[in-house]
PDB file of C-alpha atoms in Angstrom:
ATOM      1  CA  MET A  19      44.792 -92.213 -35.469  1.00  0.00           C
ATOM      2  CA  ALA A  20      47.259 -93.097 -38.322  1.00  0.00           C
ATOM      3  CA  ILE A  21      50.040 -93.611 -35.749  1.00  0.00           C
ATOM      4  CA  VAL A  22      47.878 -96.191 -33.901  1.00  0.00           C
ATOM      5  CA  VAL A  23      47.067 -98.046 -37.045  1.00  0.00           C
ATOM      6  CA  GLU A  24      50.733 -98.170 -38.042  1.00  0.00           C
ATOM      7  CA  HIS A  25      51.661 -99.324 -34.550  1.00  0.00           C
ATOM      8  CA  ASP A  26      49.055-102.225 -34.722  1.00  0.00           C
ATOM      9  CA  LYS A  27      50.241-103.140 -38.247  1.00  0.00           C
ATOM     10  CA  ARG A  28      53.876-103.343 -37.118  1.00  0.00           C
ATOM     11  CA  LYS A  29      52.920-105.427 -34.098  1.00  0.00           C
ATOM     12  CA  HIS A  30      50.984-107.778 -36.284  1.00  0.00           C
ATOM     13  CA  GLU A  31      53.914-108.232 -38.651  1.00  0.00           C
ATOM     14  CA  ILE A  32      56.282-108.880 -35.737  1.00  0.00           C
ATOM     15  CA  LEU A  33      53.990-111.557 -34.400  1.00  0.00           C
ATOM     16  CA  GLU A  34      53.685-113.303 -37.738  1.00  0.00           C
ATOM     17  CA  LYS A  35      57.475-113.325 -38.399  1.00  0.00           C
ATOM     18  CA  SER A  36      58.421-114.300 -34.828  1.00  0.00           C
ATOM     19  CA  LEU A  37      56.056-117.311 -35.018  1.00  0.00           C
ATOM     20  CA  ASP A  38      58.189-118.592 -37.913  1.00  0.00           C
ATOM     21  CA  VAL A  39      61.341-118.097 -35.765  1.00  0.00           C
ATOM     22  CA  PHE A  40      59.821-120.113 -32.891  1.00  0.00           C
ATOM     23  CA  ILE A  41      58.829-122.946 -35.306  1.00  0.00           C
ATOM     24  CA  GLU A  42      62.279-123.033 -36.908  1.00  0.00           C
ATOM     25  CA  GLU A  43      64.373-122.643 -33.707  1.00  0.00           C
ATOM     26  CA  GLY A  44      62.258-124.064 -30.916  1.00  0.00           C
ATOM     27  CA  TYR A  45      61.104-122.044 -27.961  1.00  0.00           C
ATOM     28  CA  GLU A  46      64.306-122.380 -25.894  1.00  0.00           C
ATOM     29  CA  ASP A  47      66.693-121.400 -28.670  1.00  0.00           C
ATOM     30  CA  VAL A  48      64.812-118.242 -29.776  1.00  0.00           C
ATOM     31  CA  THR A  49      66.317-114.982 -28.499  1.00  0.00           C
ATOM     32  CA  PHE A  50      65.046-111.424 -28.663  1.00  0.00           C
ATOM     33  CA  GLN A  51      67.911-110.623 -31.037  1.00  0.00           C
ATOM     34  CA  LYS A  52      66.867-113.392 -33.452  1.00  0.00           C
ATOM     35  CA  ILE A  53      63.309-112.112 -33.523  1.00  0.00           C
ATOM     36  CA  ALA A  54      64.511-108.519 -34.126  1.00  0.00           C
ATOM     37  CA  ASP A  55      66.814-109.747 -36.960  1.00  0.00           C
ATOM     38  CA  ARG A  56      63.961-111.594 -38.618  1.00  0.00           C
ATOM     39  CA  CYS A  57      61.790-108.521 -38.417  1.00  0.00           C
ATOM     40  CA  GLY A  58      64.457-106.252 -39.753  1.00  0.00           C
ATOM     41  CA  ILE A  59      64.424-103.977 -36.662  1.00  0.00           C
ATOM     42  CA  THR A  60      66.718-103.312 -33.705  1.00  0.00           C
ATOM     43  CA  ARG A  61      66.187-104.929 -30.265  1.00  0.00           C
ATOM     44  CA  THR A  62      65.451-101.439 -28.917  1.00  0.00           C
ATOM     45  CA  THR A  63      62.604-101.064 -31.389  1.00  0.00           C
ATOM     46  CA  LEU A  64      61.338-104.560 -30.525  1.00  0.00           C
ATOM     47  CA  TYR A  65      61.178-103.494 -26.815  1.00  0.00           C
ATOM     48  CA  ILE A  66      58.720-100.786 -27.802  1.00  0.00           C
ATOM     49  CA  TYR A  67      56.224-103.537 -28.677  1.00  0.00           C
ATOM     50  CA  PHE A  68      57.094-106.440 -26.333  1.00  0.00           C
ATOM     51  CA  LYS A  69      59.024-106.807 -23.137  1.00  0.00           C
ATOM     52  CA  ASN A  70      60.371-110.350 -23.707  1.00  0.00           C
ATOM     53  CA  LYS A  71      60.185-113.412 -25.966  1.00  0.00           C
ATOM     54  CA  ARG A  72      57.577-115.125 -23.764  1.00  0.00           C
ATOM     55  CA  GLU A  73      55.204-112.205 -24.305  1.00  0.00           C
ATOM     56  CA  ILE A  74      55.850-112.394 -28.085  1.00  0.00           C
ATOM     57  CA  PHE A  75      55.203-116.130 -28.108  1.00  0.00           C
ATOM     58  CA  LEU A  76      51.954-115.855 -26.187  1.00  0.00           C
ATOM     59  CA  TRP A  77      50.666-112.964 -28.408  1.00  0.00           C
ATOM     60  CA  SER A  78      51.561-115.040 -31.497  1.00  0.00           C
ATOM     61  CA  ILE A  79      49.481-117.969 -30.233  1.00  0.00           C
ATOM     62  CA  LYS A  80      46.681-115.597 -29.312  1.00  0.00           C
ATOM     63  CA  GLN A  81      46.747-114.127 -32.829  1.00  0.00           C
ATOM     64  CA  LEU A  82      46.601-117.607 -34.395  1.00  0.00           C
ATOM     65  CA  MET A  83      43.700-118.703 -32.125  1.00  0.00           C
ATOM     66  CA  ALA A  84      41.841-115.466 -32.905  1.00  0.00           C
ATOM     67  CA  GLY A  85      42.068-116.264 -36.616  1.00  0.00           C
ATOM     68  CA  LEU A  86      40.661-119.778 -35.998  1.00  0.00           C
ATOM     69  CA  GLN A  87      37.968-118.459 -33.720  1.00  0.00           C
ATOM     70  CA  GLU A  88      36.916-115.978 -36.359  1.00  0.00           C
ATOM     71  CA  GLU A  89      36.639-118.734 -38.956  1.00  0.00           C
ATOM     72  CA  LEU A  90      34.575-120.924 -36.612  1.00  0.00           C
ATOM     73  CA  VAL A  91      32.231-118.077 -35.627  1.00  0.00           C
ATOM     74  CA  SER A  92      31.726-117.399 -39.341  1.00  0.00           C
ATOM     75  CA  ILE A  93      30.737-120.992 -39.854  1.00  0.00           C
ATOM     76  CA  THR A  94      28.179-121.039 -37.031  1.00  0.00           C
ATOM     77  CA  ASP A  95      26.735-117.649 -38.036  1.00  0.00           C
ATOM     78  CA  THR A  96      26.405-118.588 -41.694  1.00  0.00           C
ATOM     79  CA  ASP A  97      24.956-121.991 -40.956  1.00  0.00           C
ATOM     80  CA  ASN A  98      22.699-120.912 -38.113  1.00  0.00           C
ATOM     81  CA  ASN A  99      19.498-120.869 -40.231  1.00  0.00           C
ATOM     82  CA  SER A 100      20.614-122.665 -43.342  1.00  0.00           C
ATOM     83  CA  ALA A 101      22.243-125.896 -42.223  1.00  0.00           C
ATOM     84  CA  LYS A 102      21.525-128.733 -39.826  1.00  0.00           C
ATOM     85  CA  PRO A 103      23.392-128.586 -36.553  1.00  0.00           C
ATOM     86  CA  SER A 104      25.205-131.835 -37.397  1.00  0.00           C
ATOM     87  CA  GLN A 105      26.551-130.256 -40.554  1.00  0.00           C
ATOM     88  CA  THR A 106      27.705-127.185 -38.683  1.00  0.00           C
ATOM     89  CA  LEU A 107      29.312-129.257 -36.020  1.00  0.00           C
ATOM     90  CA  TYR A 108      31.163-131.317 -38.613  1.00  0.00           C
ATOM     91  CA  LYS A 109      32.368-128.257 -40.412  1.00  0.00           C
ATOM     92  CA  ILE A 110      33.734-126.782 -37.133  1.00  0.00           C
ATOM     93  CA  LEU A 111      35.526-129.926 -36.252  1.00  0.00           C
ATOM     94  CA  MET A 112      37.070-130.273 -39.719  1.00  0.00           C
ATOM     95  CA  SER A 113      38.254-126.684 -39.592  1.00  0.00           C
ATOM     96  CA  VAL A 114      39.999-127.388 -36.335  1.00  0.00           C
ATOM     97  CA  MET A 115      41.617-130.523 -37.869  1.00  0.00           C
ATOM     98  CA  ASP A 116      42.787-128.361 -40.835  1.00  0.00           C
ATOM     99  CA  CYS A 117      44.257-125.852 -38.402  1.00  0.00           C
ATOM    100  CA  CYS A 118      46.051-128.596 -36.467  1.00  0.00           C
ATOM    101  CA  GLU A 119      47.556-130.136 -39.547  1.00  0.00           C
ATOM    102  CA  LYS A 120      48.607-126.801 -40.931  1.00  0.00           C
ATOM    103  CA  ASN A 121      50.333-125.837 -37.710  1.00  0.00           C
ATOM    104  CA  LYS A 122      51.918-129.204 -36.876  1.00  0.00           C
ATOM    105  CA  LYS A 123      55.379-127.759 -36.180  1.00  0.00           C
ATOM    106  CA  LEU A 124      53.982-125.050 -33.989  1.00  0.00           C
ATOM    107  CA  PHE A 125      52.379-127.627 -31.622  1.00  0.00           C
ATOM    108  CA  GLY A 126      55.815-129.047 -31.009  1.00  0.00           C
ATOM    109  CA  VAL A 127      56.967-125.597 -29.864  1.00  0.00           C
ATOM    110  CA  ILE A 128      53.889-125.170 -27.741  1.00  0.00           C
ATOM    111  CA  LEU A 129      54.509-128.534 -26.107  1.00  0.00           C
ATOM    112  CA  ASP A 130      58.031-127.475 -25.227  1.00  0.00           C
ATOM    113  CA  TYR A 131      56.742-124.225 -23.781  1.00  0.00           C
ATOM    114  CA  LEU A 132      54.144-125.974 -21.664  1.00  0.00           C
ATOM    115  CA  LEU A 133      56.750-128.436 -20.334  1.00  0.00           C
ATOM    116  CA  GLN A 134      58.920-125.423 -19.338  1.00  0.00           C
ATOM    117  CA  LEU A 135      55.890-123.972 -17.537  1.00  0.00           C
ATOM    118  CA  LYS A 136      55.290-127.181 -15.642  1.00  0.00           C
ATOM    119  CA  LYS A 137      58.994-127.264 -14.552  1.00  0.00           C
ATOM    120  CA  SER A 138      58.728-123.739 -13.269  1.00  0.00           C
ATOM    121  CA  GLY A 139      55.792-124.633 -11.101  1.00  0.00           C
ATOM    122  CA  ALA A 140      53.114-122.869 -13.259  1.00  0.00           C
ATOM    123  CA  ASP A 141      49.863-124.560 -14.255  1.00  0.00           C
ATOM    124  CA  PRO A 142      49.966-125.370 -18.009  1.00  0.00           C
ATOM    125  CA  ALA A 143      46.396-126.686 -17.866  1.00  0.00           C
ATOM    126  CA  GLU A 144      45.158-123.253 -17.019  1.00  0.00           C
ATOM    127  CA  LYS A 145      47.052-121.679 -19.956  1.00  0.00           C
ATOM    128  CA  VAL A 146      45.485-124.222 -22.367  1.00  0.00           C
ATOM    129  CA  ARG A 147      42.005-123.861 -20.804  1.00  0.00           C
ATOM    130  CA  ARG A 148      42.005-120.098 -21.419  1.00  0.00           C
ATOM    131  CA  ARG A 149      43.035-120.511 -25.065  1.00  0.00           C
ATOM    132  CA  VAL A 150      40.256-123.090 -25.917  1.00  0.00           C
ATOM    133  CA  ILE A 151      37.371-121.702 -23.976  1.00  0.00           C
ATOM    134  CA  HIS A 152      35.804-120.119 -27.065  1.00  0.00           C
ATOM    135  CA  LEU A 153      36.020-123.340 -29.000  1.00  0.00           C
ATOM    136  CA  ARG A 154      34.263-125.221 -26.174  1.00  0.00           C
ATOM    137  CA  HIS A 155      31.543-122.513 -26.096  1.00  0.00           C
ATOM    138  CA  LEU A 156      30.957-122.795 -29.834  1.00  0.00           C
ATOM    139  CA  LEU A 157      30.701-126.574 -29.705  1.00  0.00           C
ATOM    140  CA  SER A 158      28.199-126.298 -26.823  1.00  0.00           C
ATOM    141  CA  LYS A 159      26.117-123.765 -28.714  1.00  0.00           C
ATOM    142  CA  VAL A 160      25.820-125.979 -31.727  1.00  0.00           C
ATOM    143  CA  LEU A 161      25.062-129.073 -29.578  1.00  0.00           C
ATOM    144  CA  ILE A 162      22.298-127.200 -27.689  1.00  0.00           C
ATOM    145  CA  ARG A 163      20.818-126.016 -31.069  1.00  0.00           C
ATOM    146  CA  GLY A 164      20.832-129.584 -32.276  1.00  0.00           C
ATOM    147  CA  ILE A 165      18.986-130.820 -29.178  1.00  0.00           C
ATOM    148  CA  ASN A 166      16.427-127.984 -29.282  1.00  0.00           C
ATOM    149  CA  CYS A 167      15.562-128.493 -32.915  1.00  0.00           C
ATOM    150  CA  GLY A 168      15.224-132.243 -32.424  1.00  0.00           C
ATOM    151  CA  GLU A 169      18.105-133.365 -34.561  1.00  0.00           C
ATOM    152  CA  PHE A 170      20.326-134.544 -31.758  1.00  0.00           C
ATOM    153  CA  LYS A 171      19.499-137.001 -28.931  1.00  0.00           C
ATOM    154  CA  LYS A 172      19.010-135.685 -25.447  1.00  0.00           C
ATOM    155  CA  ILE A 173      22.703-135.714 -24.622  1.00  0.00           C
ATOM    156  CA  ASN A 174      24.821-134.390 -21.829  1.00  0.00           C
ATOM    157  CA  VAL A 175      26.335-131.370 -23.629  1.00  0.00           C
ATOM    158  CA  LYS A 176      29.279-131.020 -21.192  1.00  0.00           C
ATOM    159  CA  GLU A 177      30.259-134.668 -21.598  1.00  0.00           C
ATOM    160  CA  ILE A 178      29.996-134.655 -25.419  1.00  0.00           C
ATOM    161  CA  ASN A 179      32.008-131.410 -25.526  1.00  0.00           C
ATOM    162  CA  GLU A 180      34.707-133.079 -23.412  1.00  0.00           C
ATOM    163  CA  LEU A 181      34.720-136.057 -25.829  1.00  0.00           C
ATOM    164  CA  PHE A 182      35.281-133.846 -28.823  1.00  0.00           C
ATOM    165  CA  TYR A 183      37.971-131.925 -26.987  1.00  0.00           C
ATOM    166  CA  SER A 184      39.725-135.111 -26.017  1.00  0.00           C
ATOM    167  CA  ILE A 185      39.720-136.314 -29.627  1.00  0.00           C
ATOM    168  CA  VAL A 186      41.265-133.002 -30.695  1.00  0.00           C
ATOM    169  CA  GLU A 187      43.890-133.344 -27.943  1.00  0.00           C
ATOM    170  CA  SER A 188      44.800-136.827 -29.165  1.00  0.00           C
ATOM    171  CA  ALA A 189      45.114-135.392 -32.712  1.00  0.00           C
ATOM    172  CA  ILE A 190      47.574-132.761 -31.471  1.00  0.00           C
ATOM    173  CA  PHE A 191      49.555-135.444 -29.734  1.00  0.00           C
ATOM    174  CA  LYS A 192      49.824-137.452 -32.921  1.00  0.00           C
ATOM    175  CA  LEU A 193      51.012-134.425 -34.818  1.00  0.00           C
ATOM    176  CA  ALA A 194      53.466-133.016 -32.254  1.00  0.00           C
ATOM    177  CA  VAL A 195      54.851-136.141 -30.602  1.00  0.00           C
ATOM    178  CA  LEU A 196      54.194-139.069 -33.041  1.00  0.00           C
ATOM    179  CA  ASN A 197      55.159-136.868 -35.988  1.00  0.00           C
ATOM    180  CA  GLN A 198      52.074-137.752 -38.142  1.00  0.00           C
ATOM    181  CA  ASP A 199      51.431-135.429 -41.048  1.00  0.00           C
ATOM    182  CA  SER A 200      47.741-136.001 -41.458  1.00  0.00           C
ATOM    183  CA  LEU A 201      44.806-137.224 -39.383  1.00  0.00           C
ATOM    184  CA  PRO A 202      42.439-139.241 -41.619  1.00  0.00           C
ATOM    185  CA  GLU A 203      41.550-141.690 -38.775  1.00  0.00           C
ATOM    186  CA  THR A 204      40.821-138.823 -36.396  1.00  0.00           C
ATOM    187  CA  ARG A 205      38.626-137.103 -38.919  1.00  0.00           C
ATOM    188  CA  GLU A 206      36.677-140.393 -39.421  1.00  0.00           C
ATOM    189  CA  ILE A 207      36.282-140.764 -35.647  1.00  0.00           C
ATOM    190  CA  LEU A 208      34.918-137.189 -35.384  1.00  0.00           C
ATOM    191  CA  LYS A 209      32.485-137.893 -38.176  1.00  0.00           C
ATOM    192  CA  LEU A 210      31.229-141.115 -36.513  1.00  0.00           C
ATOM    193  CA  THR A 211      30.846-139.258 -33.248  1.00  0.00           C
ATOM    194  CA  VAL A 212      28.804-136.542 -34.867  1.00  0.00           C
ATOM    195  CA  ASP A 213      26.656-139.052 -36.639  1.00  0.00           C
ATOM    196  CA  SER A 214      26.021-140.953 -33.369  1.00  0.00           C
ATOM    197  CA  LEU A 215      24.422-137.853 -31.924  1.00  0.00           C
ATOM    198  CA  VAL A 216      21.739-137.666 -34.628  1.00  0.00           C
ATOM    199  CA  ILE A 217      18.339-139.198 -33.964  1.00  0.00           C
ATOM    200  CA  SER A 218      17.772-141.960 -36.495  1.00  0.00           C
ATOM    201  CA  GLU A 219      14.793-141.468 -38.794  1.00  0.00           C
ATOM    202  CA  LYS A 220      12.208-144.186 -38.318  1.00  0.00           C
ATOM    203  CA  LYS A 221      11.591-146.224 -41.429  1.00  0.00           C
TER     204      LYS A 221
END
């Protein structure tokens, strides 16, 4: 059992350090040797854990998304009985914005990777869809709870989910392509959108 734990720990450390290499060098310029050097191991040892740099990159993104997902699930579980759905929804969206701003440089690397995928004939949309399916599920869950408890209007959950997702996509574009450092306008748009879902109290 101890060997398995040590193996997982080493793999986790490799993923964290390699993500820094991808951010610093860009996807195309990263080599297996550069990752091995950063991790303080030989290429032969690195091959025990991963077969190529693409696999390392995808696992690094998966690990990052798993951390975000864990945070968002924690918000929904904690708020489930103690907060209004609108408050939970806003917290989730702000956590996503925090993650986007914190990982601004990484999104530039991801963009390069997706463009390479497109050139090779692969479907980048499918790759992205698989990575965000849990986020969409969480948003839908909170939206449905808001409708059922009477706080939200009778909305089309799928359409509103798509609207939030589109706003997040535009935020990533601003960070990765337009080189913005923060997203105050996007945060305000998200807040206004959440507020627009709430049924106004009659005076």
